[in-house]
Short mmCIF file of C-alpha atoms in Angstrom, two decimals:
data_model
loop_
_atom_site.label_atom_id
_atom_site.label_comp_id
_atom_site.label_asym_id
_atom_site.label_seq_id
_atom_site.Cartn_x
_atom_site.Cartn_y
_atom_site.Cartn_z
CA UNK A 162 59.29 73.01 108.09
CA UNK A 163 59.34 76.37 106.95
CA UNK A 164 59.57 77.52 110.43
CA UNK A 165 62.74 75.70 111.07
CA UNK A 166 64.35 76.66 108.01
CA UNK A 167 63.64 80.62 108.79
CA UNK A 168 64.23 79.66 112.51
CA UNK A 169 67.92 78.46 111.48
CA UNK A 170 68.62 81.99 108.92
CA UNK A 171 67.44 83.65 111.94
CA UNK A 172 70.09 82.12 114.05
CA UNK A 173 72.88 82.21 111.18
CA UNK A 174 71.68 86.15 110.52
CA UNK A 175 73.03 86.48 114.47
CA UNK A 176 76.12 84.27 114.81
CA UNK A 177 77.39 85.62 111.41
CA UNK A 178 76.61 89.30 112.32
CA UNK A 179 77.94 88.79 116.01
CA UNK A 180 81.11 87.39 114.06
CA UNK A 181 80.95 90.66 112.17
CA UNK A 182 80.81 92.91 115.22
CA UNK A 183 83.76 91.47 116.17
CA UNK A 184 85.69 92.01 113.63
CA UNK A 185 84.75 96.20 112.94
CA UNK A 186 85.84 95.98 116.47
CA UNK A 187 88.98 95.12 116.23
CA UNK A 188 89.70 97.53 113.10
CA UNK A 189 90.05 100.42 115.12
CA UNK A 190 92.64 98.83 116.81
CA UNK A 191 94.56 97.58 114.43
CA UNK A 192 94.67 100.96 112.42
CA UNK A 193 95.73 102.48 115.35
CA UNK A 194 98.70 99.67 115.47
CA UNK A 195 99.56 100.80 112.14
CA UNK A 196 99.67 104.26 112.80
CA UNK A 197 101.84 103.58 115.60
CA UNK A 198 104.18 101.47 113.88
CA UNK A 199 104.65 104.29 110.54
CA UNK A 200 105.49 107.00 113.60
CA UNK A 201 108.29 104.46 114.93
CA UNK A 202 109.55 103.66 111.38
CA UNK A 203 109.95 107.61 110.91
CA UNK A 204 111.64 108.47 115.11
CA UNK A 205 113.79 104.44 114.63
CA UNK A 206 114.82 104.68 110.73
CA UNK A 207 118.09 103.07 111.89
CA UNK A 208 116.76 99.88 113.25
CA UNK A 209 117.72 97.60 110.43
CA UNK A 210 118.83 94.51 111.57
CA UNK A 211 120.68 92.18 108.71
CA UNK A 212 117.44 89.70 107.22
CA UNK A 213 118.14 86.64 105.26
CA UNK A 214 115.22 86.22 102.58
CA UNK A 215 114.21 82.69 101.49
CA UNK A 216 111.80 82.41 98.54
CA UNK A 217 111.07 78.21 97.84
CA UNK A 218 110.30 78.13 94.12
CA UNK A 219 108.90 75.18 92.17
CA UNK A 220 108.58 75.90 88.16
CA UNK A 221 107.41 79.25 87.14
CA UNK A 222 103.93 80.94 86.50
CA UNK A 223 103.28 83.65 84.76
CA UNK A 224 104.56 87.05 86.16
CA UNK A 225 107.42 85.50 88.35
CA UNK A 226 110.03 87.41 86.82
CA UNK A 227 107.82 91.05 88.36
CA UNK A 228 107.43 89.44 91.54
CA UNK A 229 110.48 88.63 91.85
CA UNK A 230 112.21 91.88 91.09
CA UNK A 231 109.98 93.59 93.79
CA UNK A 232 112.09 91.77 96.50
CA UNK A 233 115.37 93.55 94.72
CA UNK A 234 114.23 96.94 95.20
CA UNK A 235 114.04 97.15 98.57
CA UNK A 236 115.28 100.41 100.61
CA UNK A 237 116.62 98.24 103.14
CA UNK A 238 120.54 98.34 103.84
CA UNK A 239 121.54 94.80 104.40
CA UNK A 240 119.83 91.96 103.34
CA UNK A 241 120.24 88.51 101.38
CA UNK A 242 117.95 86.37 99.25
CA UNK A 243 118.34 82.65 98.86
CA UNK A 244 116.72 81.03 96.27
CA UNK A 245 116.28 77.17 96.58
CA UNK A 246 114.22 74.12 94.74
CA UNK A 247 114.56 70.69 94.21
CA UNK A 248 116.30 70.56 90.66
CA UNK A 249 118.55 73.03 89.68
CA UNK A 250 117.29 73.37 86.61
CA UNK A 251 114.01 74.05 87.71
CA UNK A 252 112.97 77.32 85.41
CA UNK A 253 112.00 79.14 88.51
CA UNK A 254 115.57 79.13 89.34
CA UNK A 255 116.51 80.15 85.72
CA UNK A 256 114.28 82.58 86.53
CA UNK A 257 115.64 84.01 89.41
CA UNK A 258 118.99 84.14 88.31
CA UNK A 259 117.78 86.50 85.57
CA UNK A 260 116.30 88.99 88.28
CA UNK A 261 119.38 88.78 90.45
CA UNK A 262 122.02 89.23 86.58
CA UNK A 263 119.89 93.19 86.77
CA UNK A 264 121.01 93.68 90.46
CA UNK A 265 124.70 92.80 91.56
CA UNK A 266 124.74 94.82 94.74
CA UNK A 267 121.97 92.34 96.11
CA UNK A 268 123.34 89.21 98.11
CA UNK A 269 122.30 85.94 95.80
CA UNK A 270 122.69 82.24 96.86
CA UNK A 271 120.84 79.97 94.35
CA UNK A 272 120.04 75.98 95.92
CA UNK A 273 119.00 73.02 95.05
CA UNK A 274 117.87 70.16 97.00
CA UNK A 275 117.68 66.92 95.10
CA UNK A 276 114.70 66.36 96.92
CA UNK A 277 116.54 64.94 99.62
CA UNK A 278 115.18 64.05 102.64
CA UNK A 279 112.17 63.35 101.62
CA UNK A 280 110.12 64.69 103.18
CA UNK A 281 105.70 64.54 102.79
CA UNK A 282 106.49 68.75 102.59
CA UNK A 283 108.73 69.16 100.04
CA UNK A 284 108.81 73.17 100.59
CA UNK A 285 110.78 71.79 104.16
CA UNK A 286 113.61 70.58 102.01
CA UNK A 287 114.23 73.85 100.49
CA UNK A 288 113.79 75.61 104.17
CA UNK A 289 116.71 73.29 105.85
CA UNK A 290 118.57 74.00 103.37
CA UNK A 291 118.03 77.65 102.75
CA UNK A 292 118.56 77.96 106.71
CA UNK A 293 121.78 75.70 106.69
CA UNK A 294 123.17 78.44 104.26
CA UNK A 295 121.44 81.52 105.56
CA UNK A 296 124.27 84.44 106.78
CA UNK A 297 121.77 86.42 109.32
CA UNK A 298 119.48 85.91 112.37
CA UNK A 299 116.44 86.88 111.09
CA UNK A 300 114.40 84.63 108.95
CA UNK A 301 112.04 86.18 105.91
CA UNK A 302 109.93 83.59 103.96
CA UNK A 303 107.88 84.30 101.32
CA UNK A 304 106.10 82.70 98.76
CA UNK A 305 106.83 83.40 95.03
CA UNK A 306 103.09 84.49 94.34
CA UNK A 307 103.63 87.56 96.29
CA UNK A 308 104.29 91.18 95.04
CA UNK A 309 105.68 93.66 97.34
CA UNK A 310 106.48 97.55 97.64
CA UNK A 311 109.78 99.13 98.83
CA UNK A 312 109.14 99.93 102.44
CA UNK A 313 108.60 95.96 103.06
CA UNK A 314 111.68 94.72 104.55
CA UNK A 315 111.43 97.63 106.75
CA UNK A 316 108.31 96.94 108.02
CA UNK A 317 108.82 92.98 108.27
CA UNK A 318 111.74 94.17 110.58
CA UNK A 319 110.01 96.58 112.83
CA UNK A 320 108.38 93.73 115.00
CA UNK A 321 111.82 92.53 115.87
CA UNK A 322 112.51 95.56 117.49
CA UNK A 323 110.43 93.99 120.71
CA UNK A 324 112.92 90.94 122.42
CA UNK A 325 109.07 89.45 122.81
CA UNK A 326 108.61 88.94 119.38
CA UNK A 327 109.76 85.59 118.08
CA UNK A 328 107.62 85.73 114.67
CA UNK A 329 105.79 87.96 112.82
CA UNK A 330 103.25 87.44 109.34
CA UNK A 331 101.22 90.14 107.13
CA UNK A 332 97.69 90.36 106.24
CA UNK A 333 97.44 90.20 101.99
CA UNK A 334 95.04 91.81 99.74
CA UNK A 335 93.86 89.78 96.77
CA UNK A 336 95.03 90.52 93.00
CA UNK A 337 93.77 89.11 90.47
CA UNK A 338 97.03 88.83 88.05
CA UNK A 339 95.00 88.15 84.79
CA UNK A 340 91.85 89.23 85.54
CA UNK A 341 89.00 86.96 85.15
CA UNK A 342 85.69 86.87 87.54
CA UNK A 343 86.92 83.79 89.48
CA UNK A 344 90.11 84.63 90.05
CA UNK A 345 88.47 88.11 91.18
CA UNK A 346 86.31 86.25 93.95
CA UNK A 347 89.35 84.46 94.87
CA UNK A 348 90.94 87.82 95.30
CA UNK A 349 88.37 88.92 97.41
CA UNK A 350 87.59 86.64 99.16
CA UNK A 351 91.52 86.99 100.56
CA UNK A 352 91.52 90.46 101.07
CA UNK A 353 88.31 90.62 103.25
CA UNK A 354 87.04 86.74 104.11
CA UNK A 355 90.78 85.75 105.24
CA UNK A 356 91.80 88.78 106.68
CA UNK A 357 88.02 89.35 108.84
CA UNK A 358 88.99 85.29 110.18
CA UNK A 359 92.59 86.47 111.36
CA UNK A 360 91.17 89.91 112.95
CA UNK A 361 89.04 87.85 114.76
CA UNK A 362 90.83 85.45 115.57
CA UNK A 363 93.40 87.38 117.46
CA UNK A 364 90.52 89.48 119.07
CA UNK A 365 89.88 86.32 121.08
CA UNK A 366 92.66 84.21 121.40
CA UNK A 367 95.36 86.30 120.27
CA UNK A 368 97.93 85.40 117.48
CA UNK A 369 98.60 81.79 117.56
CA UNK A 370 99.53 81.12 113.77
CA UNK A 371 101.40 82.73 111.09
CA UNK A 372 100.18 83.30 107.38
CA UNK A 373 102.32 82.19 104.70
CA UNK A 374 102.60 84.81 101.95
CA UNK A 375 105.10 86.59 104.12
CA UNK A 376 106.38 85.31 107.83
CA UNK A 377 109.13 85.82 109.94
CA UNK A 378 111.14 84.25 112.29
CA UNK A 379 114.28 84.83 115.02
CA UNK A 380 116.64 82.08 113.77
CA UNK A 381 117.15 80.74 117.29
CA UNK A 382 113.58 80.43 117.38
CA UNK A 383 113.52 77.73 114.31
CA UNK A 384 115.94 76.14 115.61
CA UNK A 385 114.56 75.85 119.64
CA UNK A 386 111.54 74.32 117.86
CA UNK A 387 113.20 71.79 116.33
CA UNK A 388 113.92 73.07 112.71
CA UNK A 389 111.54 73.67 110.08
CA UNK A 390 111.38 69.97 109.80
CA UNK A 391 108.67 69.92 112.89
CA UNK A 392 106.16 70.64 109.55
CA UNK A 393 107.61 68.40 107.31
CA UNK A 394 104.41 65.76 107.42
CA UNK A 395 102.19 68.62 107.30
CA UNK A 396 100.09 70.54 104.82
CA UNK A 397 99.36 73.98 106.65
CA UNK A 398 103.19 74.39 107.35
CA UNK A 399 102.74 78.06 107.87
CA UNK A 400 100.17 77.26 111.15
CA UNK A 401 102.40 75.09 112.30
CA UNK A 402 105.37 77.35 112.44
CA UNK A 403 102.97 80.06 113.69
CA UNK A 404 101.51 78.02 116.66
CA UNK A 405 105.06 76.63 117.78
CA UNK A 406 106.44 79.89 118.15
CA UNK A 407 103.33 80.39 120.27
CA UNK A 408 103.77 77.79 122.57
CA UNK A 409 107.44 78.52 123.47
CA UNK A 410 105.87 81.20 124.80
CA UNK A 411 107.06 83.87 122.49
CA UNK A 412 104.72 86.39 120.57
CA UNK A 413 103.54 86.16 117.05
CA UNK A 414 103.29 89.94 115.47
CA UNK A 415 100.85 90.51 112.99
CA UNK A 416 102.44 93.41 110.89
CA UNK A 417 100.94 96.77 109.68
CA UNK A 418 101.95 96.28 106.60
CA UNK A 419 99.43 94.37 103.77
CA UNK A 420 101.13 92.53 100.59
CA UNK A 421 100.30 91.38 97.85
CA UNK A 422 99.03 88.09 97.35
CA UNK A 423 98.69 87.06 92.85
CA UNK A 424 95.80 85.07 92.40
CA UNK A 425 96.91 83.21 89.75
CA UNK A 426 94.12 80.48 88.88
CA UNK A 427 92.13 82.11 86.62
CA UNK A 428 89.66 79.02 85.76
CA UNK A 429 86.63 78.16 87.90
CA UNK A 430 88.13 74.62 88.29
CA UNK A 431 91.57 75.32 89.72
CA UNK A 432 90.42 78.53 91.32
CA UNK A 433 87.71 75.80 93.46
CA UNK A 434 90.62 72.84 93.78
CA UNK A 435 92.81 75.82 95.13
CA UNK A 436 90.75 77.28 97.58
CA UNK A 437 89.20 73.67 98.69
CA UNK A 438 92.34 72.18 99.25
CA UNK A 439 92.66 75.26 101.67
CA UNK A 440 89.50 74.58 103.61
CA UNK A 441 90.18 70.64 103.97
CA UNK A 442 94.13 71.94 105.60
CA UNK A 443 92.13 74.35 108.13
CA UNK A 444 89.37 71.50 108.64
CA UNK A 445 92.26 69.08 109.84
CA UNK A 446 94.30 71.72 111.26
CA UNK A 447 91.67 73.35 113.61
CA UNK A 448 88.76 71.28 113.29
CA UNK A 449 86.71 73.19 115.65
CA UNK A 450 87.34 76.79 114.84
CA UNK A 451 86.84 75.34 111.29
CA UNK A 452 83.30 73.81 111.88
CA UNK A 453 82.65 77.22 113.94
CA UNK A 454 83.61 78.97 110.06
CA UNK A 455 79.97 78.28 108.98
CA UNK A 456 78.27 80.87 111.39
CA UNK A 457 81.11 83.67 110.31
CA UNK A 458 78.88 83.48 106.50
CA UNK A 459 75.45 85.69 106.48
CA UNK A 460 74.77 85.35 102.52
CA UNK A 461 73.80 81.65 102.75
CA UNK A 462 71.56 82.19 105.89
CA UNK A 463 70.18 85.79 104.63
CA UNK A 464 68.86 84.28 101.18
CA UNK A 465 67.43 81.38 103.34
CA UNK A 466 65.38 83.33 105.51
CA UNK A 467 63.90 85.47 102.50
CA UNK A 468 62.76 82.06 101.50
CA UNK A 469 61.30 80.94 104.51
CA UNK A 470 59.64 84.14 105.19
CA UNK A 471 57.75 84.09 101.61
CA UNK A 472 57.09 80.32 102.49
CA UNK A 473 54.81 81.60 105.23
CA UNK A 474 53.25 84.25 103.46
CA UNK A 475 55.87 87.41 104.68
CA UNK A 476 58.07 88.09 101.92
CA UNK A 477 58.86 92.14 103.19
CA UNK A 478 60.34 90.22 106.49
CA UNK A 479 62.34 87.86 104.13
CA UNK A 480 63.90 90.82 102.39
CA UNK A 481 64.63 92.51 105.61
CA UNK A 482 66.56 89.37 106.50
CA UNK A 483 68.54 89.00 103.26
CA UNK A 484 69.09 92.97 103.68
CA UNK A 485 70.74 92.47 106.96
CA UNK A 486 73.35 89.58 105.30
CA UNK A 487 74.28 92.46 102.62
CA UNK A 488 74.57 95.29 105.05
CA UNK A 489 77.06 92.72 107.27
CA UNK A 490 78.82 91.87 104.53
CA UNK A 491 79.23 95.58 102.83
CA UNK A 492 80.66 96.41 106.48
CA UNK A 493 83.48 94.13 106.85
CA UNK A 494 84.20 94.66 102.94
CA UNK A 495 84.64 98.35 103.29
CA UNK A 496 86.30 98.12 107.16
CA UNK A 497 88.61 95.26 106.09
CA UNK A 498 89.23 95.13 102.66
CA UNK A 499 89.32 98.93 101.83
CA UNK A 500 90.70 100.64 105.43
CA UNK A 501 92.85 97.15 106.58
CA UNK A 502 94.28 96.22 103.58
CA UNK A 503 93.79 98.91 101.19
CA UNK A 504 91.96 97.00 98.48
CA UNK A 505 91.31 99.22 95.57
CA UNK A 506 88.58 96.86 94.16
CA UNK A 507 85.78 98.70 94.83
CA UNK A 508 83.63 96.54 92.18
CA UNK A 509 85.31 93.53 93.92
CA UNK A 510 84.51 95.35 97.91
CA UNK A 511 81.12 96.20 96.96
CA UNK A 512 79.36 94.07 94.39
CA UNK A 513 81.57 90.51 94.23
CA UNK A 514 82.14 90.20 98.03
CA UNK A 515 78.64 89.24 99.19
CA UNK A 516 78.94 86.43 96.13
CA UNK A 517 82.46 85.35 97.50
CA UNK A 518 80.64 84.55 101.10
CA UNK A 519 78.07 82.47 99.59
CA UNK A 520 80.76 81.30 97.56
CA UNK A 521 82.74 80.56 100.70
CA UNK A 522 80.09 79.10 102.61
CA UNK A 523 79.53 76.93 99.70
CA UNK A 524 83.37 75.63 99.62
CA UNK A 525 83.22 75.44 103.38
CA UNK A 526 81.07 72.42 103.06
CA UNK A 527 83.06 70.72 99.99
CA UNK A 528 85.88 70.79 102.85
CA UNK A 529 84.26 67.54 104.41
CA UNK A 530 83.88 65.76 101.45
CA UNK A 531 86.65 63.48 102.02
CA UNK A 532 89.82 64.14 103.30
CA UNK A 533 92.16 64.17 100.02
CA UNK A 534 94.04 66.54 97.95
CA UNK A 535 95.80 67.46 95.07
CA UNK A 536 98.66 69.02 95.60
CA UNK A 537 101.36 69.79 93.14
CA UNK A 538 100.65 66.92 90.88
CA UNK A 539 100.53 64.29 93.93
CA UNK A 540 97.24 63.07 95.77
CA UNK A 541 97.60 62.91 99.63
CA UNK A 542 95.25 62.00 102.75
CA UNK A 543 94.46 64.73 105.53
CA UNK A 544 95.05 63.33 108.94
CA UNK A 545 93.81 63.98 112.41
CA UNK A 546 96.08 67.34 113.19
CA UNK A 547 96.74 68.58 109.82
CA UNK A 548 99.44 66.06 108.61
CA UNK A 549 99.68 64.22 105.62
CA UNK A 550 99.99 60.97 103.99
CA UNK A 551 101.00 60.31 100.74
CA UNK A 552 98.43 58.40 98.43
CA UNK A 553 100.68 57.94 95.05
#
């Protein structure tokens, strides 16, 4: 027994640091992309096209009214914002209209749904309608747990410049907005563990999806997919959009330019429902690439090798093992979260990363215990492709 168990870290100690190599290999790259993209913001400042913002809301958490306020200071020369949720008394609207009262020479339109059609998505409600009302051909979504910096709409635009480019998304750095350890490993776990799986990702199959934070779309595109309501039965709406833009055979941009993305659940419990309820959408959505997820982790299989190894009498071997997991780990937390993303955590980068991917390797295998969720008060069933089904 002992031999299979240190047999198995051995294998896990190479997929995960294969999986690693991948990823510091495609950092060069994309730093080079970015530097690429800052010297064509400074020779094209010009290229501005008009953007139409949509931010979805649903109630309000804490810090909304910051967040919001972000997405009124930008240095960007035309642009609206539309506001929309399903009651229009819903305090995220009330709000919003606060943020906009402090900023008159902003573009406003404030919507309400009713909840009407309805829809398994509800967020695809507010997206018809914020596109039925929108003024401009270039879609911006983004989601109202996201804090941004001045320069964003510019570089959200700067894709668009290429007649290839149908859609374009940003990597995100973790925050923790309250502090608190597990909203900290939820942070960091999205600054390096999410942002390693989309470097990767489009190392070898090239961008396919789009992340939801922030995403972008040509109008015309939407609309020669069949509206946002092609994701209205689905959980993982922003993958869907993503991977339909894809297969019209237009490219999906990932942007130099790294937001960021509040960690608001400051609890163990709703951090874990949060970021399970993830992993069970990606299980359904990409089943395969999800299963594949376990061999990206080194933590789980480093600390099972040390075991093994001291099992069978070689406990200096063991430690080499687990040594190897934190070197692989340190790597991508330093190459992606510090140099990719610009993470400032370096307690988070250096000491609560290698917890986050036994953490994550850990959650990774809650994903297939069942196939329901919680989400947003309502319990629904995963189905084969990502889509939902109501359960109450």
């Amino acid at each position: 027994m002992p031999y299979v168990l240190l047999g198995l870290a051995v294998f896990g100690l190479i997929t995960s640091t294969v999986f690693a190599g991948i990823v510091l290999w495609a950092v060069p790259g994309y730093l080079r992309e970015r530097r690429n993209a800052l010297v064509q913001l400074a020779a094209r400042p010009s290229f501005t096209p008009p953007l139409s913002l949509f931010k979805p809301l649903r109630g309000t958490d804490p810090g909304l009214e910051s967040y919001l306020e972000t997405f009124f200071t930008q240095d960007y020369p035309e642009y609206e914002i539309l506001f929309c949720a399903r009651d229009e008394n819903d305090p995220g609207l009330a709000t919003a209209h606060r943020v906009a009262a402090r900023h008159p020479r902003i573009s406003v339109k404030f919507l309400s749904t009713g909840g009407q059609p309805d829809y398994i998505n509800d967020k695809v409600i507010s997206m018809e309608k914020m596109e039925a009302e929108a003024a401009h051909g270039i879609i911006v979504i983004s989601d109202s747990d996201v804090r941004v910096s001045p320069d964003y709409l510019r570089a959200v635009a700067l894709p668009f410049a290429d007649a290839r480019v149908g859609a374009m998304c940003c990597l995100y750095r973790g925050v923790a907005a309250e502090g608190g350890l597990w909203a900290r490993l939820e942070a960091v776990g999205m600054s390096v563990e999410m942002s390693a799986g989309v470097l990767a990702a489009r190392a070898m199959e090239g961008m396919q999806f789009t992340l939801g934070p922030t995403m972008a779309f040509r109008r015309e595109t939407i609309r020669r997919m069949g509206g946002f309501r092609v994701t209205a039965d689905y959980c993982a709406d922003d993958f869907v959009l993503g991977n339909e833009t894809f297969k019209l055979g237009q490219a999906v941009a990932l942007s130099h330019h790294a937001i960021d993305h509040m960690v608001l659940n400051s609890s163990f419990i709703s951090s874990l429902k949060h970021q399970v309820r993830w992993m069970k959408s990606t299980r359904f959505s990409r089943p395969k690439g999800h299963f594949g997820t376990a061999l990206t982790f080194s933590m789980p299989f480093g600390l099972l090798g040390w075991a093994a190894a001291a099992w069978l009498g070689h406990p200096w071997c063991g430690l080499a093992l687990f040594a190897l997991a934190v070197a692989a780990r340190l790597a991508l937390s330093v190459a992606v979260g510090r140099l990719v993303v610009r993470d400032t955590s370096w307690f988070g980068l250096l000491i609560l990363y290698p917890i986050r991917d036994l953490m994550g390797f850990c959650i990774w295998a809650a994903s297939y215990a069942g196939r329901r969720i919680l989400w947003r008060g309502r319990v629904y069933s995963l189905l084969p492709g990502g889509k939902m089904r109501a359960e109450q």
